[in-house]
């Protein structure tokens, strides 16, 4: 296999149909992708069996793209600089390229289609009065992702009681720790601001000092009992069925590691996801049923279509829902490999076609797709994708001869560059390969806290980077050590 996955034969036919349907939905309009990584759809268009129409005409982001993940054209804040900033500056990349992006879009002959995680104000500015935004409306996203409303949403959707974490919502004032513990009947609690993402508005509370930090979060607040277990993310796609209802497609749940200090990831933040490890079949069936009920509720109340997701915590007795994310997510990119390994293009392609009002004919029925999800997620030993985030724990410099993103081989504790690559399935990690994605270029100063990229691949589980909910495996630690050897510490 030369370290590359073998895809089912039907993937080629389905990718061709998906390309034709997306091309028809775009109707000759330029596709602009707004994503920090500037290669946010690469699993679809840079795949061994690609959907060419998913390659953006123009990608806008922070990090430089790399061959073969390059869009047709890109504007990245990192272009022309030798610094990858850390701290708050890593979130201000749009301000640095907004004028340049607007000037480039004005030269297009047709109004653009602008895709992004959700329809933020920046996407509206890019689309202008005649363009099209292929993303969920911000107001809908805010209502569904409101953590203080999670309990009400789960009740309205009819989600089973055993999948709900004990929690209370406090709207006007956050009580003291003693009162909250009494209300919830537990000692350790989790305080979440109503609107946050990426774990930035979450505080784990063990004592009064933690409670002081939690009290600084803006209200209203969801306060829940701390639940021990594996965190997990599940990608979901909703498509109108043409008869007034909705079809809800549920991908296999991941194993998500949280707060892995060895890669610079703090409390409540994700260090990456692995889809190769099996879950109990009954738990996967519970996730599929809950996601289907939530998707049907979101269609009835908000007409939600496209990509979204749910986060769960897997306890010894089964999964419990702790978040709903009404948008594209950080897991969306690599989770698309699950669909390709099953013979279908990534759900992200169906999402884009659906957001443009197009038809998607290459997917199975939702019932067939979800039944396959339950079987695949509960079967050990089948290949699945993973990614592991890397952040600079101190300032480092990439050497001038650093190859950057691509396929590497782990050999006697070192990462040896093998060839260009951009797709996780090109790196069979059971055979010692790994994809470094979104890496800084040669000669780049990476400030402390900045993203150094992700380590990606496929594995049957033997090369999973995680050994537990917040712990690297021996293989994962070896990858981290080897990657760090490629970088030079600096003052």
XYZ file of C-alpha atoms in Angstrom, residues 86-429:
344
model
C 1.215 33.334 19.996
C -1.142 34.814 22.559
C -4.038 37.058 21.480
C -2.347 37.961 18.183
C -3.053 34.510 16.746
C -6.773 35.385 16.769
C -6.406 38.700 14.885
C -5.330 37.304 11.532
C -8.460 38.548 9.750
C -7.707 42.170 10.603
C -4.348 41.800 8.872
C -5.715 40.607 5.517
C -9.243 42.108 5.360
C -8.375 44.961 2.995
C -6.313 42.770 0.709
C -9.093 40.168 0.590
C -11.757 42.771 -0.221
C -9.650 44.195 -3.042
C -9.131 40.736 -4.546
C -12.826 39.845 -4.389
C -13.730 43.024 -6.260
C -11.826 41.692 -9.258
C -14.015 38.587 -9.558
C -16.442 38.751 -12.474
C -19.295 37.194 -10.476
C -20.525 37.605 -6.874
C -18.826 34.977 -4.709
C -19.959 32.081 -2.570
C -18.360 32.540 0.866
C -18.000 29.479 3.110
C -16.963 29.503 6.752
C -17.656 27.933 10.123
C -20.750 30.091 10.558
C -22.061 33.338 9.062
C -20.001 35.819 11.067
C -20.024 39.497 10.140
C -16.746 39.116 8.270
C -18.421 36.656 5.878
C -21.224 39.134 5.194
C -18.653 41.819 4.393
C -16.888 39.489 1.960
C -20.076 38.379 0.228
C -21.343 41.922 -0.273
C -24.910 42.661 -1.324
C -25.010 40.118 -4.151
C -22.868 37.248 -2.853
C -24.005 34.057 -1.110
C -22.980 32.863 2.357
C -22.726 29.077 2.604
C -22.828 28.851 6.388
C -25.332 28.688 9.215
C -26.748 32.043 10.336
C -25.052 33.449 13.442
C -28.340 34.025 15.253
C -29.283 30.354 14.869
C -25.821 29.257 15.935
C -26.014 31.444 19.061
C -29.416 30.079 20.065
C -28.503 26.420 19.630
C -25.023 26.684 21.156
C -26.240 28.633 24.208
C -24.987 26.363 26.983
C -27.462 27.782 29.459
C -30.233 26.462 27.165
C -28.792 22.943 26.715
C -31.111 21.313 29.240
C -34.197 22.851 27.641
C -33.060 21.831 24.153
C -32.456 18.221 25.180
C -35.900 18.066 26.802
C -37.599 19.591 23.765
C -35.811 17.146 21.465
C -36.839 14.169 23.570
C -33.303 13.007 24.345
C -33.166 10.115 26.809
C -32.664 11.091 30.452
C -29.609 8.852 30.921
C -27.730 11.003 28.362
C -28.150 14.217 30.374
C -25.518 15.490 32.821
C -26.975 16.827 36.095
C -26.892 20.615 35.692
C -28.502 23.903 36.674
C -28.771 27.203 34.831
C -28.231 30.462 36.737
C -29.401 33.508 34.799
C -28.734 36.574 36.944
C -26.290 35.598 39.685
C -23.856 32.750 40.248
C -24.383 31.388 43.774
C -21.558 30.446 46.097
C -19.800 27.105 45.855
C -21.583 25.626 48.878
C -25.010 26.439 47.428
C -24.155 25.048 44.004
C -22.824 21.821 45.483
C -26.060 21.479 47.391
C -28.143 22.188 44.296
C -26.330 19.560 42.228
C -25.532 17.038 44.944
C -21.882 16.793 43.936
C -18.496 18.141 45.033
C -16.649 18.890 41.789
C -18.501 21.136 39.347
C -18.027 22.639 35.893
C -19.009 26.263 35.237
C -19.575 27.341 31.614
C -20.410 30.699 30.141
C -23.465 30.565 27.909
C -21.469 31.473 24.804
C -17.947 30.225 24.338
C -16.031 27.773 22.172
C -12.835 25.786 22.354
C -13.058 25.494 26.144
C -12.279 29.176 26.649
C -15.373 29.795 28.818
C -15.147 26.664 30.956
C -13.775 26.418 34.516
C -13.428 23.215 36.529
C -14.165 24.088 40.157
C -12.637 22.197 43.095
C -12.284 25.019 45.617
C -13.024 28.670 46.331
C -10.058 29.856 44.272
C -11.481 28.107 41.203
C -14.873 29.598 42.030
C -13.389 33.086 41.963
C -12.181 32.469 38.409
C -15.552 31.034 37.408
C -17.374 34.074 38.782
C -15.507 36.245 36.245
C -17.207 34.455 33.347
C -20.103 36.378 31.781
C -23.572 35.059 32.585
C -25.887 33.318 32.256
C -24.087 30.190 33.415
C -24.557 26.465 32.992
C -23.216 24.683 36.061
C -22.985 20.915 35.832
C -21.651 18.013 37.802
C -18.149 16.960 36.777
C -18.370 13.677 34.873
C -15.320 11.425 34.623
C -14.662 9.797 31.248
C -13.515 10.162 27.666
C -14.607 13.290 25.835
C -15.903 12.717 22.313
C -17.009 14.674 19.263
C -19.554 13.555 16.678
C -19.998 15.238 13.298
C -23.609 15.436 12.120
C -25.141 16.528 8.807
C -28.762 17.558 8.234
C -30.237 17.578 4.708
C -33.845 18.400 3.757
C -35.622 15.257 2.575
C -37.742 17.086 -0.015
C -40.965 16.098 1.739
C -40.965 18.703 4.503
C -38.657 16.789 6.826
C -34.934 16.311 7.322
C -32.415 13.492 6.965
C -29.869 13.368 9.796
C -26.509 11.687 9.110
C -24.391 10.838 12.159
C -20.663 10.130 11.848
C -18.830 7.839 14.255
C -17.935 9.390 17.642
C -14.282 10.172 18.299
C -12.062 9.686 21.311
C -11.023 13.243 22.230
C -8.106 13.952 24.551
C -8.393 17.011 26.783
C -5.758 19.090 28.588
C -2.582 17.329 27.398
C 0.187 19.509 28.794
C 2.852 17.577 26.844
C 1.623 19.292 23.670
C 0.838 22.646 25.271
C -2.939 22.144 25.579
C -4.537 23.594 28.717
C -7.571 22.669 30.828
C -10.900 22.130 29.009
C -9.185 22.388 25.601
C -8.946 19.635 23.011
C -5.592 18.095 22.096
C -7.030 16.212 19.145
C -9.290 13.314 18.197
C -8.965 9.649 17.223
C -11.656 7.675 15.364
C -9.831 4.329 15.280
C -10.771 3.200 18.792
C -14.008 1.291 19.297
C -16.985 2.262 21.475
C -19.676 -0.035 22.944
C -22.394 -0.573 20.355
C -25.203 0.412 22.716
C -23.491 3.746 23.437
C -23.004 4.512 19.749
C -26.667 3.705 19.129
C -27.584 6.148 21.918
C -25.489 8.897 20.295
C -27.061 8.257 16.886
C -30.588 8.388 18.324
C -29.882 11.531 20.350
C -28.256 13.315 17.393
C -31.187 12.361 15.162
C -33.692 13.727 17.678
C -31.703 16.966 18.086
C -31.383 17.330 14.311
C -35.129 16.907 13.855
C -35.790 19.432 16.637
C -33.334 21.930 15.085
C -35.060 21.530 11.715
C -38.529 22.089 13.211
C -37.520 25.127 15.251
C -34.732 26.736 13.201
C -34.758 24.975 9.805
C -31.154 23.998 10.511
C -29.390 22.256 7.634
C -25.728 21.490 6.993
C -22.949 20.453 9.349
C -23.149 20.582 13.127
C -22.114 18.327 15.986
C -22.532 17.126 19.532
C -19.923 16.624 22.234
C -20.299 13.794 24.713
C -18.509 12.384 27.725
C -18.345 8.600 27.836
C -18.768 7.263 31.352
C -18.641 3.573 32.383
C -22.434 3.496 31.944
C -22.527 5.236 28.561
C -22.283 8.630 26.798
C -23.714 11.885 28.182
C -24.169 15.059 26.113
C -22.318 18.167 27.253
C -22.481 20.458 24.170
C -24.200 21.088 20.855
C -22.149 22.921 18.212
C -24.219 24.461 15.418
C -21.419 24.992 12.902
C -18.457 23.436 11.218
C -16.013 22.321 13.916
C -12.318 21.752 14.447
C -12.952 18.024 14.021
C -14.824 18.386 10.715
C -11.724 18.276 8.516
C -10.175 14.989 9.610
C -13.492 13.287 10.420
C -14.205 13.420 6.683
C -11.725 10.559 6.253
C -14.282 8.306 7.977
C -16.676 8.803 5.081
C -13.960 8.264 2.464
C -12.896 4.991 4.080
C -16.549 3.924 3.783
C -16.682 4.872 0.084
C -18.213 8.370 0.198
C -16.874 11.925 -0.089
C -16.666 13.933 3.150
C -19.946 15.166 4.604
C -18.482 18.672 4.232
C -19.072 18.398 0.467
C -22.742 17.560 1.038
C -22.898 20.459 3.512
C -21.672 22.978 0.933
C -23.991 21.634 -1.777
C -26.952 21.745 0.620
C -26.208 25.287 1.802
C -26.369 26.370 -1.846
C -29.752 24.713 -2.347
C -28.366 21.840 -4.400
C -29.329 18.162 -4.391
C -27.152 15.482 -2.803
C -27.782 12.086 -4.382
C -24.558 10.214 -3.613
C -25.236 9.532 0.072
C -26.973 6.470 1.459
C -30.292 6.932 3.183
C -29.825 8.315 6.697
C -30.985 5.027 8.242
C -28.440 3.027 6.215
C -25.648 5.513 6.920
C -26.344 5.570 10.657
C -26.614 1.781 10.882
C -23.186 1.570 9.244
C -21.876 4.162 11.724
C -22.979 2.000 14.660
C -21.299 -1.079 13.196
C -18.050 0.696 12.273
C -17.690 2.586 15.556
C -18.261 -0.574 17.596
C -15.802 -2.703 15.604
C -12.196 -2.706 16.720
C -9.260 -3.147 14.367
C -10.649 -1.184 11.413
C -8.585 1.802 10.204
C -9.643 5.256 11.313
C -8.137 8.752 11.181
C -6.647 10.774 14.010
C -5.046 14.142 14.616
C -2.918 15.449 17.462
C -2.516 19.183 18.006
C 0.915 20.675 18.640
C 1.544 24.026 20.342
C 4.822 25.708 21.136
C 5.483 25.375 24.865
C 8.312 27.889 24.406
C 9.531 30.048 21.546
C 11.131 27.962 18.780
C 12.550 28.510 15.301
C 12.179 26.199 12.337
C 15.549 25.546 10.680
C 16.127 26.798 7.154
C 16.164 23.203 5.865
C 12.876 22.274 7.564
C 10.571 20.577 5.039
C 7.394 21.795 6.712
C 4.074 20.055 6.100
C 4.166 16.645 4.430
C 4.524 12.906 4.990
C 7.242 11.824 7.445
C 8.486 8.455 8.699
C 9.183 7.862 12.391
C 12.531 6.073 12.536
C 14.590 5.495 15.708
C 13.062 8.493 17.427
C 13.402 10.880 14.477
C 10.945 12.143 11.856
C 12.380 11.742 8.349
C 10.691 13.592 5.480
C 9.378 11.145 2.870
C 7.274 13.047 0.332
C 4.689 15.824 -0.132
C 1.227 15.054 1.189
C -1.900 16.646 2.604
C -4.322 13.818 3.427
C -4.305 11.734 6.647
C -4.967 8.493 4.746
C -1.629 8.933 2.958
C 0.072 8.302 6.311
C -0.443 4.743 7.551
C 0.785 5.221 11.091
